PDB file of C-alpha atoms in Angstrom:
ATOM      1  CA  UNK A   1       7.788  -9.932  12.554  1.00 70.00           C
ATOM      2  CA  UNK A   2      10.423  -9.970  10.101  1.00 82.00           C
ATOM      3  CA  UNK A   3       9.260 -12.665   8.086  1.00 89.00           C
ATOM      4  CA  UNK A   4       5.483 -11.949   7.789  1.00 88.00           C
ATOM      5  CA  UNK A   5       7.151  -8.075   6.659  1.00 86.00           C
ATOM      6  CA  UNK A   6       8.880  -9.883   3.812  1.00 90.00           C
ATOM      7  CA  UNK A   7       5.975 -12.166   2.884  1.00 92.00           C
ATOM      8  CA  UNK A   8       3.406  -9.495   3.158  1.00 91.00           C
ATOM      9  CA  UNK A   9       5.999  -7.329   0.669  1.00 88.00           C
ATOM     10  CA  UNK A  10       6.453 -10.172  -1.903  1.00 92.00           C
ATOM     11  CA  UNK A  11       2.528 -10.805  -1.717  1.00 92.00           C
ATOM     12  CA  UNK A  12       1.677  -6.818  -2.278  1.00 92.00           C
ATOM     13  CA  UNK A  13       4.789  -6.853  -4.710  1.00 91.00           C
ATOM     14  CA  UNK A  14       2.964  -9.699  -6.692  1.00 93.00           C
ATOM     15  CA  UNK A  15      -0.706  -7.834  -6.996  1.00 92.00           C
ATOM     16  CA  UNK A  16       1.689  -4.407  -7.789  1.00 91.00           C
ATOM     17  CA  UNK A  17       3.273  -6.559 -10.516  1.00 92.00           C
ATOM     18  CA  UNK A  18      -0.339  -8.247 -12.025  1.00 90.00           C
ATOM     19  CA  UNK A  19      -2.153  -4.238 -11.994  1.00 88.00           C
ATOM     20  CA  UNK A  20       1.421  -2.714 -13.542  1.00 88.00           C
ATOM     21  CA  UNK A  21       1.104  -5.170 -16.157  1.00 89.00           C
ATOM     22  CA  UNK A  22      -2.329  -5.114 -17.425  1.00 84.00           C
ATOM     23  CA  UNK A  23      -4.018  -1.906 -15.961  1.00 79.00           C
ATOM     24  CA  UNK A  24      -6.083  -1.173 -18.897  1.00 80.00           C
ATOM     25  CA  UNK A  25      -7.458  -4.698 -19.156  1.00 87.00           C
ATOM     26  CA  UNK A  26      -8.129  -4.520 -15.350  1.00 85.00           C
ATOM     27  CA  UNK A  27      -9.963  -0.951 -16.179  1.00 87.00           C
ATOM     28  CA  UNK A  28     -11.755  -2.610 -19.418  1.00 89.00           C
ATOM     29  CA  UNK A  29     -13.452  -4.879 -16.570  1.00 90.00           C
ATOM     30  CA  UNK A  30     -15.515  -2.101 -15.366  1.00 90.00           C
ATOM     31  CA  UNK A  31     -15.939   0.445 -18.326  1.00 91.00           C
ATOM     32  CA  UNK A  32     -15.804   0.607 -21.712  1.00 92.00           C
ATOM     33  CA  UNK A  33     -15.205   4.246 -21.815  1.00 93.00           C
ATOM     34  CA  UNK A  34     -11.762   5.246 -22.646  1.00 93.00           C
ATOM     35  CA  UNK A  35     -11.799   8.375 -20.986  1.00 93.00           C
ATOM     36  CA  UNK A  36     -12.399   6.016 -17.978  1.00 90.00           C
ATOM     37  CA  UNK A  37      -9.626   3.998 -18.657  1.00 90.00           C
ATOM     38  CA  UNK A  38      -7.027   6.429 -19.070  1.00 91.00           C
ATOM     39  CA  UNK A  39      -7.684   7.854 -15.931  1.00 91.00           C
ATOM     40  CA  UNK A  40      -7.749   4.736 -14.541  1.00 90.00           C
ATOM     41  CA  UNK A  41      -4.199   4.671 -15.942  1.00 90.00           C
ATOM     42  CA  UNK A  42      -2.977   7.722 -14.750  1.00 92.00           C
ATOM     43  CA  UNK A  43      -4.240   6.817 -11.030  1.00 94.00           C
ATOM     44  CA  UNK A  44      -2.210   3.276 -11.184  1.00 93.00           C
ATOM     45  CA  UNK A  45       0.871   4.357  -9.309  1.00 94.00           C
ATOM     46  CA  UNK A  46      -1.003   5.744  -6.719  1.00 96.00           C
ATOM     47  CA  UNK A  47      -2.701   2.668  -6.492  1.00 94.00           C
ATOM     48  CA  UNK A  48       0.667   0.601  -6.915  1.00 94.00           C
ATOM     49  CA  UNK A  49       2.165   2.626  -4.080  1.00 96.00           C
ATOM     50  CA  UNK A  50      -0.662   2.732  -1.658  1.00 96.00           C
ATOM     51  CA  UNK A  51      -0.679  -1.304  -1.332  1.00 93.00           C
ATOM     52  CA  UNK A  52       2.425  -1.143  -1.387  1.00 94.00           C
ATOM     53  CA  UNK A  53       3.072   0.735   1.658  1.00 96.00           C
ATOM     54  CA  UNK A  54      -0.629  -0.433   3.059  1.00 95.00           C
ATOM     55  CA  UNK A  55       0.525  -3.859   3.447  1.00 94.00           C
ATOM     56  CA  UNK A  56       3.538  -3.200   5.535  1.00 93.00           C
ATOM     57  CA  UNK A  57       1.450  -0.620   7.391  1.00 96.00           C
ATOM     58  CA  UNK A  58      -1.091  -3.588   8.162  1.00 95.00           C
ATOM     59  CA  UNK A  59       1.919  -5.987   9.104  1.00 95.00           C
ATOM     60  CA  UNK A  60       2.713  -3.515  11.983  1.00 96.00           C
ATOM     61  CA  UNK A  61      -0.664  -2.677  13.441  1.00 96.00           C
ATOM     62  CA  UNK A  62      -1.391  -6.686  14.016  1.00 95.00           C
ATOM     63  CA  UNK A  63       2.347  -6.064  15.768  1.00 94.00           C
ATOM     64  CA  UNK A  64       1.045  -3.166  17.554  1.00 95.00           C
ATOM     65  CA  UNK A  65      -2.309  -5.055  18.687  1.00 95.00           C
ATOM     66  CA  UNK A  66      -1.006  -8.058  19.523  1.00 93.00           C
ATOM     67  CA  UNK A  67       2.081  -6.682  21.888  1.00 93.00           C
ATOM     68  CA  UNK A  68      -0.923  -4.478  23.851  1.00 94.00           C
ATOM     69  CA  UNK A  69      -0.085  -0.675  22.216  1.00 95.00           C
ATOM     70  CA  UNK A  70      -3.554  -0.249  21.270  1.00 96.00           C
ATOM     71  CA  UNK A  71      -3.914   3.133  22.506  1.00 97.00           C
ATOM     72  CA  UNK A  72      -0.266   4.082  21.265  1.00 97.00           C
ATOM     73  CA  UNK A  73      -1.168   2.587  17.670  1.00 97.00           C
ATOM     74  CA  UNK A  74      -4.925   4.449  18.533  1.00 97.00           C
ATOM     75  CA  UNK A  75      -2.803   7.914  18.613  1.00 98.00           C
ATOM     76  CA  UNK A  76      -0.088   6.984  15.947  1.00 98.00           C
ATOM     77  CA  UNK A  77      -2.943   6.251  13.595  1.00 97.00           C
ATOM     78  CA  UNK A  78      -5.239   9.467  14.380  1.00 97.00           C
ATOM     79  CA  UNK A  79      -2.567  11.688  14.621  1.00 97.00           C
ATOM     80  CA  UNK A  80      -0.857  10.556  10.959  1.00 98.00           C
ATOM     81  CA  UNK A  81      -4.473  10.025   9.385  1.00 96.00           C
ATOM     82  CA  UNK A  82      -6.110  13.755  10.778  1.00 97.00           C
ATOM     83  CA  UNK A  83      -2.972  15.538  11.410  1.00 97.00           C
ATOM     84  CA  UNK A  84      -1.080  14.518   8.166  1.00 98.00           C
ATOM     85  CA  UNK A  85      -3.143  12.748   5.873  1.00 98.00           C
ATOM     86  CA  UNK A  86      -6.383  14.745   5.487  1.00 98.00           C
ATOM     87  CA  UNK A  87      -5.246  17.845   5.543  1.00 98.00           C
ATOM     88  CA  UNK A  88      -2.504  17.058   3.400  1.00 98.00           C
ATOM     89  CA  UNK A  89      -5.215  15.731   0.711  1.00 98.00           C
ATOM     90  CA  UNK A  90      -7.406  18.423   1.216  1.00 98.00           C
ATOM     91  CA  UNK A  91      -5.194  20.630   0.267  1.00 98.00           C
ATOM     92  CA  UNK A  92      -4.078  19.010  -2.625  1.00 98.00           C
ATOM     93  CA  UNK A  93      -7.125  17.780  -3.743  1.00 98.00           C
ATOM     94  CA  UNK A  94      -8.459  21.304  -3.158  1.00 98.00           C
ATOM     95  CA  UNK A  95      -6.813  24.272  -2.985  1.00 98.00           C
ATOM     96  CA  UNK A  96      -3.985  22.666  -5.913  1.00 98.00           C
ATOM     97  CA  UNK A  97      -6.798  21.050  -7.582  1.00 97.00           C
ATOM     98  CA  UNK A  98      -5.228  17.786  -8.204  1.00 97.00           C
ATOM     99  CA  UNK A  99      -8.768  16.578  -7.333  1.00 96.00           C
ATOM    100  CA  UNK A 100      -8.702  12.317  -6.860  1.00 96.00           C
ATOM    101  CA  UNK A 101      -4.827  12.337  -7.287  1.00 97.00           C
ATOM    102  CA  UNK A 102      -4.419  14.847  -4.898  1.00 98.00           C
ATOM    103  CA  UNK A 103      -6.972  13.183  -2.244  1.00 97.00           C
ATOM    104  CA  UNK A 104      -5.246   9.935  -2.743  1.00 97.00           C
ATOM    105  CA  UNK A 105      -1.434  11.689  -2.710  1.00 98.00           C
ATOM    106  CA  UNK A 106      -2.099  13.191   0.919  1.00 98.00           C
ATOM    107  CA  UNK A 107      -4.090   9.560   1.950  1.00 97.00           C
ATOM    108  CA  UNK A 108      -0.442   7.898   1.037  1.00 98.00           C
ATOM    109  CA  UNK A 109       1.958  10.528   3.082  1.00 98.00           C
ATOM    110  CA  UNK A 110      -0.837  10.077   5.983  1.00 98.00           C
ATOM    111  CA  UNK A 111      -0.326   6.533   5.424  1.00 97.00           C
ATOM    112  CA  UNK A 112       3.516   6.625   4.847  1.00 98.00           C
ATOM    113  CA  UNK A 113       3.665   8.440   8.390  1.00 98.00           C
ATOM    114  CA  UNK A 114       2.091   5.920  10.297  1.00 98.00           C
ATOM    115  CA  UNK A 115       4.184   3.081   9.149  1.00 97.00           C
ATOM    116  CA  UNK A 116       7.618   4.853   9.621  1.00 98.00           C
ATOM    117  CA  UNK A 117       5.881   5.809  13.257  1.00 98.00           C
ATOM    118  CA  UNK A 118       4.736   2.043  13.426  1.00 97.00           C
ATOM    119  CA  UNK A 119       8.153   0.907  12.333  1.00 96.00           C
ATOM    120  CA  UNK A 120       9.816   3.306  15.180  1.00 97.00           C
ATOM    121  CA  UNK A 121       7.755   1.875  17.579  1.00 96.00           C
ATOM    122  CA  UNK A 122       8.287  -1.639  16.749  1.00 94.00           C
ATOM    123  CA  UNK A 123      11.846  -1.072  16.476  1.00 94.00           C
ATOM    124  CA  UNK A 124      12.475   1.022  19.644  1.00 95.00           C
ATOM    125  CA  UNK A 125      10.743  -1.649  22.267  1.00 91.00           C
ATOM    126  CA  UNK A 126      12.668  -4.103  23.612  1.00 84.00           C
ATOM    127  CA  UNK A 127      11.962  -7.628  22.598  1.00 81.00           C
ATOM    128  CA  UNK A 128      12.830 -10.654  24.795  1.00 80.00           C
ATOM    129  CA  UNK A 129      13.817 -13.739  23.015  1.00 72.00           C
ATOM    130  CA  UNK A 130      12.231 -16.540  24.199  1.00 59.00           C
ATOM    131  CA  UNK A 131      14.024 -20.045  23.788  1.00 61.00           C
ATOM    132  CA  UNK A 132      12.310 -22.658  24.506  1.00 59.00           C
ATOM    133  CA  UNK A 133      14.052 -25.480  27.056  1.00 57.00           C
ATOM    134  CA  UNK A 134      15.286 -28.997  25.232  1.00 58.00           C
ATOM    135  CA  UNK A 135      16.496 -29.952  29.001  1.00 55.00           C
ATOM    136  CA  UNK A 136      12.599 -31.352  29.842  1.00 55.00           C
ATOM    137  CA  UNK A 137      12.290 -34.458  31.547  1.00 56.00           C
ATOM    138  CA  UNK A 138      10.060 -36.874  29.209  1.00 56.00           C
ATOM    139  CA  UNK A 139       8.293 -38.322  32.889  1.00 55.00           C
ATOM    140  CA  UNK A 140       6.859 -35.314  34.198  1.00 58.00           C
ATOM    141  CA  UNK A 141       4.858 -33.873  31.250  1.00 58.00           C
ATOM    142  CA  UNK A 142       1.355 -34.352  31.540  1.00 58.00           C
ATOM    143  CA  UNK A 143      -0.355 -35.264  28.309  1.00 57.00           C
ATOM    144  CA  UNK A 144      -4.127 -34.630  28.661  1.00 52.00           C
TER     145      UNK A 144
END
């Protein structure tokens, strides 16, 4: 787990780095409007953070799925997403009228939450380290 953590953090570190660096020519793709393109660029950390934090979140649930906690991930990730997340965004979005940024701001704590509950999890089972035996006699395996 630890290694495909680090490698999925460099890779989301190197698309961070590539829409940091050139945001408005990634905006200039799509619109020629600068109105369009600053706000673009004002939305560009949240952007930056949320794959960021959504790769390492991603990482985890493929740990969760593949050790069997579906329905432990199932609650982790509907309890941080409607419990946290949403209502979170709504009211920032809403009732703070931060509109997108504030939609986006509660998405990121929602998702924030469920790694750091993902990473608990993960971190709190115990893992068995399997070694695998050298002491094999070369006559009894069966090749098929």
């Amino acid at each position: 787990m630890g290694v495909t953590l680090r490698l999925s953090i460099l890779q989301a570190l190197a698309v961070v780095l590539a829409l940091a660096s050139g945001h408005n020519i990634w905006a200039a793709f799509f619109s020629n409007s600068p109105s369009i393109i600053n706000h673009f660029a004002s939305m560009t950390p949240l952007l930056l953070i949320s794959l960021t934090i959504d790769s390492f979140q991603g990482v985890l649930s493929g740990v969760a799925r593949g050790s069997g906690w579906q329905l432990l991930a199932m609650w982790v990730n509907m309890g941080t997403f409607y419990f946290i997340g949403m209502p979170l965004a709504c009211l920032l979005g809403f009732k703070f009228k931060l509109y997108a940024k504030g939609l986006w701001i509660g998405l990121i704590c929602g998702l924030s939450c469920q790694a750091g509950a993902l990473l608990l999890i993960t971190l709190s089972r115990k893992w068995i380290k399997n070694e695998i035996s050298e002491d094999v006699d070369r006559e009894t395996r069966i090749f098929v």
